[in-house]
Amino acid sequence: MPDPVKPDISALIRLLGPGIADLLSGREIELEHVTLEFSELELQIPLSVPLPVQNPGIVSGTHPPSFTGKIPDSLISETFFAEPETYSSRIREVTIGGTRSEGGSRGRSITVGGSSSLPFSQPEHPPAHPPVISLDVFDTKISMPKVLRAHLGDVMDDPAAWAKLNVEKFGADMVTIHLISTDPLIQDKSPREASRTVEEVLQAVDVPIIIGGCGDPKKDAATFIEISAMAEGEGLLLNSVTSDMAEVKTLEPVCKAASESGHCLLGFTGLDLNNAKELNRRIYPHFPPDRLLMDLTTVALGYGLEYSFSIHERARLSALMGDTELQHPTLSACTNAWSAREAWMNLGPGFGSVDLRGPLWESIGGITLLLAGVDLFLMMHPLAVSTMREVSSRLMNPGMPESHGADWVSAKI
Amino acid sequence: MEIKKKKGIKEISPIDVYKLLPRTNCGECSEANCMAFATKVVNGEASVDLCRPLFTPEHTAAYGGLQELLAPPVKTVTFGSGESAAVIGGKHVLFRHEFTYQYPTIIAIDIADDLDPDALSERVNQVSRFTYSYIGRTLRLDALAIRCVSGDPARFREAVLQVSEVSPLPLILCSHDPGVIGAALSVCADKKPLIFAVTAKNWREMGKVAVHYSCPVVVSASGDLSLLRSLARTLQDWGIEDIVLDPGTYHGEHIATTIHAFTAIRKTACKDFDPLFGHPLLGTPISVWNGQELSDEMNRWQEAYLSSMLITRYADLLIMHSLEGWVLLPQLIWRFGIYTDPRKPVSVDPGVRPFGNPGPGSPVLITSNYALTYFTVEADIKAAKIDCYLVVADTGGLSVEAAVAGRYFSASKIAESLREYKVAEMVSHNYLIIPGLAARLSGETEEESGWRVLVGPRDSSAIGQMIREHWPPAEE
Ligand code: SF4
């Protein structure tokens, strides 16, 4: 295979996104074995995988050889009209980020959700709001693949600078600050310390902010309550509330704190719609449904992405057909792509450099779930971000092509 | 629109099928009785062809009835011959969660007829050689699309001849010129290639070629779904049944047109049972190579994500140009995933698996019973050629990460597994290697189980290296 080691990605980068070229120019091309600690960043899930049907059980249609030899006199004219499809219900709209008039300090707020039809199935019904991209910031130095680190330079020790880079250079709509230092099994930093980090990020950028916890249901509750009060009016999205919180009785206090200070919540469940609905039912008595989003779990391509895809399709379809407990916008952590070895490992010259394979892994996971209706994406690699941005904006604004398509048949390639 | 009132696969009950079976409960299908078999059939778990008594003359009508009852709204089309023949289409539903998608998307790589013979052979060989080992299976490419770039029928025929000599893969013959296609078919019709394409301009002449050689055809009408239906209707009336639809694959700015067209066609087939759109769909990500003057990397990048979108959105057959592994790998893996049965959660049986020839001094490793985790670890251990015992803990089918987070893979679970499977009796040491992703459990595990814990790599690909460097463990 030609040129497996040094991909010419400069043109690619130039076309996809301004600002990325300079960053990538300093990238390191050699591959190395890296370790990943994503398990600590995004809780993963109940899942198990079915194997493909080897021998499809259904008989194929009958095709009797019925060549009559009777050639029609002329082309028989048929027409096609796509029947407009309407649904009884729509997804709730949730606005994240509080501006000055709402008591916050964000430059603008962002609304997600509002869909009233299946995603990108009809040109006349684009989603009500464009998909939104949030870029990750971590409050603790973590190990991550070189291909991701290469774009970050020295901001990894400084959450505020990292957030600024995400917004100014990579065009993030939002920033997620993952407070993994609060994990009792790691640094066990106090809610107060975590809150100070969030304050710094709020001062550094004026986009809406997502707060990521450490996954411990008690500690996260304490952290979220502290931050809710500190950032009243900022319209944060707290990522996330879980059934585990209900079990240790911290769900209600978190809901109340977030509700009183005007924040949004993300309910996280592991690839199970019944659990998602049950968690929502436990949240409703203490929190306004129109400020609630769902994370139904995103698994990496190769590790069960099809589960995430199907659960989002099912959720969206049920919601549009009237299931009020599922009528919430959804969020996907497509950064989970980087837990797939195919995203970061050197697989030999036949499989190209991770400089392209890695961001492609993240892009395809994100685009697949975009097609399933996801509204908000947590992402990391600049190339994946610009690809997602490009694809989603083109899907949002369909135009009829003038030409009859490219003639690839006789093209010299 | 003539719409046959037909039941969708989800509306067919086992009784509908049972009524047409011989009802003798003879057991030849390996089921206890005809009703049990009928249930398997409607669930897509067994083919009616397994009921051999149906093939006796007295059941001919019933067999026909069953075929009609169970026929998918999207017909199947077969091209190629022998073992590597490709079957495409056969779809029952729009959504994967309704019923397992049948017949995984066939991926064809293009071959230009103006390549010199050596380059042509090399490209064909590259396609055949391309494999990736994924959870114990070998993923590979399926077909070749030979394009007439030369415009010369003789040259095209030569290229087709050469390709079919070096490769058994099914072929797609690509040209809008019926003379060119006819020239090629004169030497390879027995291979039953797929003809690309019948268009508004050439339908009569290309149709004749297809009829003459009894080969399946693609009807192509870029950006015009009415014309696409007109072409399908015309060919069907003519008696041509094996039809593949090409609504045109637009990329870049017009990618939405592609997604909308594929979705509209498949919806019309699966929801309205429209016979004109009830054919397999061809996507041509290769189209990105003739759009704008872009760098090769840019074209590959676009072709990569466009292909995955088409696999998601109903393409039954793809023609691609890139042969780069980083472009193809995600397609093969995504195709594998989206065509798995969404209903059956599969985990592997918990227990102890020996690898190689383990003895009392061999390492003991532990992992989860999530199928993807297990198969990955299994493949890595085999590749590293090490003798060891692998304990597969019952984590409820969760991956290690998920099971640690959800407390299904805990110190007490590990201790319990070691006891239950009597691992202590298999070896003369008490060292257990736990997954790197479960590192935080090591202290507790030592306390609960009495075993000494070594933390393994976070990715099982490094198991071989770890064993080589750290086994046997240095005694303190
Ligand atoms: S082989 Fe046919 S007749 Fe015999 S038990 Fe099975 S379904 Fe019934």
PDB file of C-alpha atoms in Angstrom, chain A residues 11-250:
ATOM      1  CA  ALA A  11      -4.408  19.682   2.388  1.00  0.00           C
ATOM      2  CA  LEU A  12      -6.920  17.701   4.340  1.00  0.00           C
ATOM      3  CA  ILE A  13      -6.500  19.850   7.372  1.00  0.00           C
ATOM      4  CA  ARG A  14      -6.612  23.067   5.363  1.00  0.00           C
ATOM      5  CA  LEU A  15      -9.887  22.075   3.832  1.00  0.00           C
ATOM      6  CA  LEU A  16     -11.469  20.859   6.971  1.00  0.00           C
ATOM      7  CA  GLY A  17     -10.669  23.525   9.426  1.00  0.00           C
ATOM      8  CA  PRO A  18      -8.742  26.702   9.868  1.00  0.00           C
ATOM      9  CA  GLY A  19      -6.273  26.739  12.707  1.00  0.00           C
ATOM     10  CA  ILE A  20      -5.698  23.034  12.736  1.00  0.00           C
ATOM     11  CA  ALA A  21      -2.905  23.078  10.228  1.00  0.00           C
ATOM     12  CA  ASP A  22      -0.455  24.890  12.484  1.00  0.00           C
ATOM     13  CA  LEU A  23      -1.247  22.585  15.304  1.00  0.00           C
ATOM     14  CA  LEU A  24      -0.787  19.489  13.277  1.00  0.00           C
ATOM     15  CA  SER A  25       2.408  20.703  11.756  1.00  0.00           C
ATOM     16  CA  GLY A  26       4.145  20.083  15.044  1.00  0.00           C
ATOM     17  CA  ARG A  27       2.769  16.632  15.335  1.00  0.00           C
ATOM     18  CA  GLU A  28       4.915  13.644  16.023  1.00  0.00           C
ATOM     19  CA  ILE A  29       4.587  10.939  13.503  1.00  0.00           C
ATOM     20  CA  GLU A  30       6.325   8.026  15.135  1.00  0.00           C
ATOM     21  CA  LEU A  31       3.993   5.603  16.764  1.00  0.00           C
ATOM     22  CA  GLU A  32       4.327   4.362  20.227  1.00  0.00           C
ATOM     23  CA  HIS A  33       2.586   2.117  22.589  1.00  0.00           C
ATOM     24  CA  VAL A  34       0.342   4.169  24.773  1.00  0.00           C
ATOM     25  CA  THR A  35      -1.878   3.498  27.676  1.00  0.00           C
ATOM     26  CA  LEU A  36      -5.371   4.762  27.988  1.00  0.00           C
ATOM     27  CA  GLU A  37      -7.270   5.675  31.031  1.00  0.00           C
ATOM     28  CA  PHE A  38     -10.613   6.336  29.571  1.00  0.00           C
ATOM     29  CA  SER A  39     -12.312   3.995  31.952  1.00  0.00           C
ATOM     30  CA  GLU A  40     -11.849   6.652  34.545  1.00  0.00           C
ATOM     31  CA  LEU A  41     -13.279   9.355  32.352  1.00  0.00           C
ATOM     32  CA  GLU A  42     -16.416   7.874  30.978  1.00  0.00           C
ATOM     33  CA  LEU A  43     -18.182   5.174  32.812  1.00  0.00           C
ATOM     34  CA  GLN A  44     -18.763   2.253  30.576  1.00  0.00           C
ATOM     35  CA  ILE A  45     -21.535  -0.026  30.358  1.00  0.00           C
ATOM     36  CA  PRO A  46     -23.565  -3.140  30.480  1.00  0.00           C
ATOM     37  CA  LEU A  47     -23.267  -4.710  27.153  1.00  0.00           C
ATOM     38  CA  SER A  48     -22.810  -7.960  25.486  1.00  0.00           C
ATOM     39  CA  VAL A  49     -22.490  -8.677  21.868  1.00  0.00           C
ATOM     40  CA  PRO A  50     -24.420 -10.915  19.562  1.00  0.00           C
ATOM     41  CA  LEU A  51     -22.600 -12.576  16.763  1.00  0.00           C
ATOM     42  CA  PRO A  52     -23.697 -12.050  13.219  1.00  0.00           C
ATOM     43  CA  VAL A  53     -26.142 -14.382  11.655  1.00  0.00           C
ATOM     44  CA  GLN A  54     -24.069 -16.743   9.596  1.00  0.00           C
ATOM     45  CA  ASN A  55     -26.916 -18.301   7.782  1.00  0.00           C
ATOM     46  CA  PRO A  56     -29.788 -15.928   7.303  1.00  0.00           C
ATOM     47  CA  GLY A  57     -32.961 -17.702   8.148  1.00  0.00           C
ATOM     48  CA  ILE A  58     -35.345 -16.120   5.763  1.00  0.00           C
ATOM     49  CA  VAL A  59     -35.726 -17.369   2.263  1.00  0.00           C
ATOM     50  CA  SER A  60     -34.949 -14.897  -0.430  1.00  0.00           C
ATOM     51  CA  GLY A  61     -37.585 -13.707  -2.796  1.00  0.00           C
ATOM     52  CA  THR A  62     -38.331 -15.941  -5.714  1.00  0.00           C
ATOM     53  CA  HIS A  63     -36.768 -14.912  -8.961  1.00  0.00           C
ATOM     54  CA  PRO A  64     -38.195 -17.125 -11.673  1.00  0.00           C
ATOM     55  CA  PRO A  65     -36.258 -16.690 -14.896  1.00  0.00           C
ATOM     56  CA  SER A  66     -39.065 -14.920 -16.651  1.00  0.00           C
ATOM     57  CA  PHE A  67     -37.219 -13.158 -19.439  1.00  0.00           C
ATOM     58  CA  THR A  68     -40.035 -12.714 -21.881  1.00  0.00           C
ATOM     59  CA  GLY A  69     -37.859 -10.993 -24.405  1.00  0.00           C
ATOM     60  CA  LYS A  70     -40.589  -8.455 -24.939  1.00  0.00           C
ATOM     61  CA  ILE A  71     -38.870  -5.106 -25.015  1.00  0.00           C
ATOM     62  CA  PRO A  72     -41.055  -2.219 -23.883  1.00  0.00           C
ATOM     63  CA  ASP A  73     -41.589   0.336 -26.682  1.00  0.00           C
ATOM     64  CA  SER A  74     -40.375   3.179 -24.589  1.00  0.00           C
ATOM     65  CA  LEU A  75     -39.323   3.948 -21.059  1.00  0.00           C
ATOM     66  CA  ILE A  76     -42.379   3.425 -18.845  1.00  0.00           C
ATOM     67  CA  SER A  77     -42.821   6.579 -16.861  1.00  0.00           C
ATOM     68  CA  GLU A  78     -43.116   6.339 -13.091  1.00  0.00           C
ATOM     69  CA  THR A  79     -43.020   9.060 -10.499  1.00  0.00           C
ATOM     70  CA  PHE A  80     -41.822   9.236  -6.948  1.00  0.00           C
ATOM     71  CA  PHE A  81     -43.049  11.402  -4.127  1.00  0.00           C
ATOM     72  CA  ALA A  82     -41.702  10.861  -0.662  1.00  0.00           C
ATOM     73  CA  GLU A  83     -44.768  10.829   1.557  1.00  0.00           C
ATOM     74  CA  PRO A  84     -44.129  13.398   4.271  1.00  0.00           C
ATOM     75  CA  GLU A  85     -43.826  11.623   7.560  1.00  0.00           C
ATOM     76  CA  THR A  86     -45.255  13.238  10.651  1.00  0.00           C
ATOM     77  CA  TYR A  87     -45.006  12.224  14.262  1.00  0.00           C
ATOM     78  CA  SER A  88     -47.298  13.035  17.135  1.00  0.00           C
ATOM     79  CA  SER A  89     -44.538  14.239  19.432  1.00  0.00           C
ATOM     80  CA  ARG A  90     -41.260  16.048  19.519  1.00  0.00           C
ATOM     81  CA  ILE A  91     -38.092  16.114  21.576  1.00  0.00           C
ATOM     82  CA  ARG A  92     -37.943  18.715  24.342  1.00  0.00           C
ATOM     83  CA  GLU A  93     -35.705  21.704  23.783  1.00  0.00           C
ATOM     84  CA  VAL A  94     -33.056  22.261  26.426  1.00  0.00           C
ATOM     85  CA  THR A  95     -31.057  25.467  26.700  1.00  0.00           C
ATOM     86  CA  ILE A  96     -27.600  25.213  28.211  1.00  0.00           C
ATOM     87  CA  GLY A  97     -25.562  28.203  29.380  1.00  0.00           C
ATOM     88  CA  GLY A  98     -26.806  31.317  31.169  1.00  0.00           C
ATOM     89  CA  THR A  99     -26.098  34.771  29.737  1.00  0.00           C
ATOM     90  CA  ARG A 100     -26.013  37.972  31.772  1.00  0.00           C
ATOM     91  CA  SER A 101     -29.757  38.454  31.503  1.00  0.00           C
ATOM     92  CA  GLU A 102     -30.207  35.009  33.046  1.00  0.00           C
ATOM     93  CA  GLY A 103     -27.813  35.739  35.864  1.00  0.00           C
ATOM     94  CA  GLY A 104     -24.808  34.044  34.293  1.00  0.00           C
ATOM     95  CA  SER A 105     -21.756  35.179  32.378  1.00  0.00           C
ATOM     96  CA  ARG A 106     -21.884  33.113  29.192  1.00  0.00           C
ATOM     97  CA  GLY A 107     -21.538  34.925  25.868  1.00  0.00           C
ATOM     98  CA  ARG A 108     -24.453  32.979  24.527  1.00  0.00           C
ATOM     99  CA  SER A 109     -26.617  30.050  25.434  1.00  0.00           C
ATOM    100  CA  ILE A 110     -27.082  26.983  23.254  1.00  0.00           C
ATOM    101  CA  THR A 111     -30.321  25.133  22.629  1.00  0.00           C
ATOM    102  CA  VAL A 112     -30.381  21.443  21.744  1.00  0.00           C
ATOM    103  CA  GLY A 113     -33.232  19.082  20.922  1.00  0.00           C
ATOM    104  CA  GLY A 114     -36.567  20.042  19.407  1.00  0.00           C
ATOM    105  CA  SER A 115     -36.578  17.359  16.702  1.00  0.00           C
ATOM    106  CA  SER A 116     -39.973  16.385  15.365  1.00  0.00           C
ATOM    107  CA  SER A 117     -38.903  13.771  12.807  1.00  0.00           C
ATOM    108  CA  LEU A 118     -36.334  11.060  12.316  1.00  0.00           C
ATOM    109  CA  PRO A 119     -32.887  12.536  11.786  1.00  0.00           C
ATOM    110  CA  PHE A 120     -31.961  13.470   8.214  1.00  0.00           C
ATOM    111  CA  SER A 121     -34.701  11.379   6.662  1.00  0.00           C
ATOM    112  CA  GLN A 122     -36.539  14.213   4.931  1.00  0.00           C
ATOM    113  CA  PRO A 123     -34.950  17.290   3.394  1.00  0.00           C
ATOM    114  CA  GLU A 124     -37.853  19.496   4.435  1.00  0.00           C
ATOM    115  CA  HIS A 125     -37.450  18.504   8.101  1.00  0.00           C
ATOM    116  CA  PRO A 126     -33.919  19.217   9.256  1.00  0.00           C
ATOM    117  CA  PRO A 127     -33.387  19.008  13.026  1.00  0.00           C
ATOM    118  CA  ALA A 128     -34.626  22.103  14.868  1.00  0.00           C
ATOM    119  CA  HIS A 129     -31.119  22.938  16.074  1.00  0.00           C
ATOM    120  CA  PRO A 130     -27.705  22.049  14.684  1.00  0.00           C
ATOM    121  CA  PRO A 131     -25.734  19.361  16.507  1.00  0.00           C
ATOM    122  CA  VAL A 132     -23.457  20.776  19.192  1.00  0.00           C
ATOM    123  CA  ILE A 133     -19.842  19.846  19.895  1.00  0.00           C
ATOM    124  CA  SER A 134     -18.197  20.045  23.296  1.00  0.00           C
ATOM    125  CA  LEU A 135     -14.450  19.532  23.677  1.00  0.00           C
ATOM    126  CA  ASP A 136     -12.900  17.873  26.691  1.00  0.00           C
ATOM    127  CA  VAL A 137     -10.660  19.377  29.345  1.00  0.00           C
ATOM    128  CA  PHE A 138      -9.253  17.334  32.237  1.00  0.00           C
ATOM    129  CA  ASP A 139      -8.282  18.769  35.598  1.00  0.00           C
ATOM    130  CA  THR A 140      -5.553  16.173  36.060  1.00  0.00           C
ATOM    131  CA  LYS A 141      -2.760  15.092  33.808  1.00  0.00           C
ATOM    132  CA  ILE A 142      -3.865  11.848  32.267  1.00  0.00           C
ATOM    133  CA  SER A 143      -2.149   9.627  29.802  1.00  0.00           C
ATOM    134  CA  MET A 144      -3.669   9.712  26.357  1.00  0.00           C
ATOM    135  CA  PRO A 145      -2.596   8.684  22.879  1.00  0.00           C
ATOM    136  CA  LYS A 146       0.155  10.797  21.407  1.00  0.00           C
ATOM    137  CA  VAL A 147      -2.039  11.651  18.446  1.00  0.00           C
ATOM    138  CA  LEU A 148      -4.362  13.489  20.862  1.00  0.00           C
ATOM    139  CA  ARG A 149      -1.659  14.982  23.056  1.00  0.00           C
ATOM    140  CA  ALA A 150       0.141  16.402  20.042  1.00  0.00           C
ATOM    141  CA  HIS A 151      -2.523  19.074  19.580  1.00  0.00           C
ATOM    142  CA  LEU A 152      -2.551  20.183  23.153  1.00  0.00           C
ATOM    143  CA  GLY A 153       1.018  21.311  23.759  1.00  0.00           C
ATOM    144  CA  ASP A 154       1.507  22.541  27.284  1.00  0.00           C
ATOM    145  CA  VAL A 155      -2.095  23.331  28.201  1.00  0.00           C
ATOM    146  CA  MET A 156      -2.592  19.937  29.792  1.00  0.00           C
ATOM    147  CA  ASP A 157      -1.571  21.295  33.182  1.00  0.00           C
ATOM    148  CA  ASP A 158      -3.882  24.275  32.970  1.00  0.00           C
ATOM    149  CA  PRO A 159      -7.629  23.632  32.570  1.00  0.00           C
ATOM    150  CA  ALA A 160      -8.356  27.311  31.875  1.00  0.00           C
ATOM    151  CA  ALA A 161      -5.773  27.503  29.073  1.00  0.00           C
ATOM    152  CA  TRP A 162      -6.974  24.173  27.703  1.00  0.00           C
ATOM    153  CA  ALA A 163     -10.566  25.415  27.628  1.00  0.00           C
ATOM    154  CA  LYS A 164      -9.426  28.577  25.816  1.00  0.00           C
ATOM    155  CA  LEU A 165      -7.542  26.513  23.235  1.00  0.00           C
ATOM    156  CA  ASN A 166     -10.627  24.354  22.647  1.00  0.00           C
ATOM    157  CA  VAL A 167     -12.788  27.383  21.993  1.00  0.00           C
ATOM    158  CA  GLU A 168     -10.416  29.687  20.160  1.00  0.00           C
ATOM    159  CA  LYS A 169      -8.462  27.200  18.112  1.00  0.00           C
ATOM    160  CA  PHE A 170     -10.730  24.248  17.656  1.00  0.00           C
ATOM    161  CA  GLY A 171     -14.051  26.072  17.591  1.00  0.00           C
ATOM    162  CA  ALA A 172     -15.730  24.218  20.455  1.00  0.00           C
ATOM    163  CA  ASP A 173     -19.392  25.181  21.035  1.00  0.00           C
ATOM    164  CA  MET A 174     -19.008  24.106  24.640  1.00  0.00           C
ATOM    165  CA  VAL A 175     -16.301  22.845  26.954  1.00  0.00           C
ATOM    166  CA  THR A 176     -16.490  19.880  29.306  1.00  0.00           C
ATOM    167  CA  ILE A 177     -14.306  20.050  32.393  1.00  0.00           C
ATOM    168  CA  HIS A 178     -13.772  16.531  33.748  1.00  0.00           C
ATOM    169  CA  LEU A 179     -13.068  16.727  37.468  1.00  0.00           C
ATOM    170  CA  ILE A 180     -11.324  13.392  37.749  1.00  0.00           C
ATOM    171  CA  SER A 181      -9.090  14.669  40.556  1.00  0.00           C
ATOM    172  CA  THR A 182     -12.108  14.305  42.825  1.00  0.00           C
ATOM    173  CA  ASP A 183     -12.081  10.491  42.490  1.00  0.00           C
ATOM    174  CA  PRO A 184     -11.703   9.076  46.008  1.00  0.00           C
ATOM    175  CA  LEU A 185      -9.499   6.308  44.586  1.00  0.00           C
ATOM    176  CA  ILE A 186      -7.163   8.786  42.902  1.00  0.00           C
ATOM    177  CA  GLN A 187      -6.499  12.238  44.360  1.00  0.00           C
ATOM    178  CA  ASP A 188      -9.721  12.713  46.311  1.00  0.00           C
ATOM    179  CA  LYS A 189      -9.642  16.501  45.846  1.00  0.00           C
ATOM    180  CA  SER A 190     -12.397  18.322  47.714  1.00  0.00           C
ATOM    181  CA  PRO A 191     -15.545  19.758  46.103  1.00  0.00           C
ATOM    182  CA  ARG A 192     -14.234  23.175  47.051  1.00  0.00           C
ATOM    183  CA  GLU A 193     -11.029  22.630  45.043  1.00  0.00           C
ATOM    184  CA  ALA A 194     -13.022  21.292  42.097  1.00  0.00           C
ATOM    185  CA  SER A 195     -15.268  24.315  42.269  1.00  0.00           C
ATOM    186  CA  ARG A 196     -12.260  26.606  42.016  1.00  0.00           C
ATOM    187  CA  THR A 197     -11.157  24.836  38.843  1.00  0.00           C
ATOM    188  CA  VAL A 198     -14.619  25.343  37.362  1.00  0.00           C
ATOM    189  CA  GLU A 199     -14.492  29.017  38.296  1.00  0.00           C
ATOM    190  CA  GLU A 200     -11.216  29.395  36.408  1.00  0.00           C
ATOM    191  CA  VAL A 201     -12.710  27.759  33.344  1.00  0.00           C
ATOM    192  CA  LEU A 202     -15.809  29.959  33.543  1.00  0.00           C
ATOM    193  CA  GLN A 203     -13.541  32.994  33.569  1.00  0.00           C
ATOM    194  CA  ALA A 204     -11.344  31.766  30.738  1.00  0.00           C
ATOM    195  CA  VAL A 205     -14.124  31.138  28.208  1.00  0.00           C
ATOM    196  CA  ASP A 206     -17.679  32.341  27.748  1.00  0.00           C
ATOM    197  CA  VAL A 207     -19.206  29.260  26.111  1.00  0.00           C
ATOM    198  CA  PRO A 208     -21.618  27.023  28.073  1.00  0.00           C
ATOM    199  CA  ILE A 209     -19.818  24.548  30.326  1.00  0.00           C
ATOM    200  CA  ILE A 210     -20.371  20.865  31.054  1.00  0.00           C
ATOM    201  CA  ILE A 211     -19.189  19.544  34.417  1.00  0.00           C
ATOM    202  CA  GLY A 212     -17.879  15.970  34.382  1.00  0.00           C
ATOM    203  CA  GLY A 213     -17.680  14.055  37.645  1.00  0.00           C
ATOM    204  CA  CYS A 214     -15.540  11.104  38.670  1.00  0.00           C
ATOM    205  CA  GLY A 215     -18.267   8.452  38.665  1.00  0.00           C
ATOM    206  CA  ASP A 216     -18.539   8.003  42.423  1.00  0.00           C
ATOM    207  CA  PRO A 217     -22.199   8.629  43.279  1.00  0.00           C
ATOM    208  CA  LYS A 218     -21.555  10.199  46.677  1.00  0.00           C
ATOM    209  CA  LYS A 219     -18.543  12.278  45.771  1.00  0.00           C
ATOM    210  CA  ASP A 220     -20.083  13.528  42.536  1.00  0.00           C
ATOM    211  CA  ALA A 221     -23.172  14.635  44.426  1.00  0.00           C
ATOM    212  CA  ALA A 222     -21.086  16.641  46.878  1.00  0.00           C
ATOM    213  CA  THR A 223     -19.064  18.156  44.019  1.00  0.00           C
ATOM    214  CA  PHE A 224     -22.123  19.001  41.918  1.00  0.00           C
ATOM    215  CA  ILE A 225     -23.941  20.610  44.849  1.00  0.00           C
ATOM    216  CA  GLU A 226     -20.941  22.772  45.672  1.00  0.00           C
ATOM    217  CA  ILE A 227     -20.492  23.840  42.054  1.00  0.00           C
ATOM    218  CA  SER A 228     -24.209  24.429  41.503  1.00  0.00           C
ATOM    219  CA  ALA A 229     -24.261  27.043  44.237  1.00  0.00           C
ATOM    220  CA  MET A 230     -20.994  28.660  43.162  1.00  0.00           C
ATOM    221  CA  ALA A 231     -22.084  28.978  39.514  1.00  0.00           C
ATOM    222  CA  GLU A 232     -25.712  29.965  39.994  1.00  0.00           C
ATOM    223  CA  GLY A 233     -27.239  31.213  36.761  1.00  0.00           C
ATOM    224  CA  GLU A 234     -24.450  29.844  34.534  1.00  0.00           C
ATOM    225  CA  GLY A 235     -26.727  27.111  33.168  1.00  0.00           C
ATOM    226  CA  LEU A 236     -24.158  24.339  33.546  1.00  0.00           C
ATOM    227  CA  LEU A 237     -24.803  20.796  32.361  1.00  0.00           C
ATOM    228  CA  LEU A 238     -23.955  18.351  35.148  1.00  0.00           C
ATOM    229  CA  ASN A 239     -22.518  15.116  33.716  1.00  0.00           C
ATOM    230  CA  SER A 240     -23.944  12.969  35.117  1.00  0.00           C
ATOM    231  CA  VAL A 241     -26.670  11.755  37.447  1.00  0.00           C
ATOM    232  CA  THR A 242     -27.175   7.982  37.696  1.00  0.00           C
ATOM    233  CA  SER A 243     -29.266   5.239  39.264  1.00  0.00           C
ATOM    234  CA  ASP A 244     -26.327   4.682  41.611  1.00  0.00           C
ATOM    235  CA  MET A 245     -27.050   8.132  43.014  1.00  0.00           C
ATOM    236  CA  ALA A 246     -30.640   7.115  43.626  1.00  0.00           C
ATOM    237  CA  GLU A 247     -29.380   4.072  45.524  1.00  0.00           C
ATOM    238  CA  VAL A 248     -27.095   6.036  47.802  1.00  0.00           C
ATOM    239  CA  LYS A 249     -29.788   8.718  48.128  1.00  0.00           C
ATOM    240  CA  THR A 250     -27.843  11.542  46.591  1.00  0.00           C
TER     241      THR A 250
END
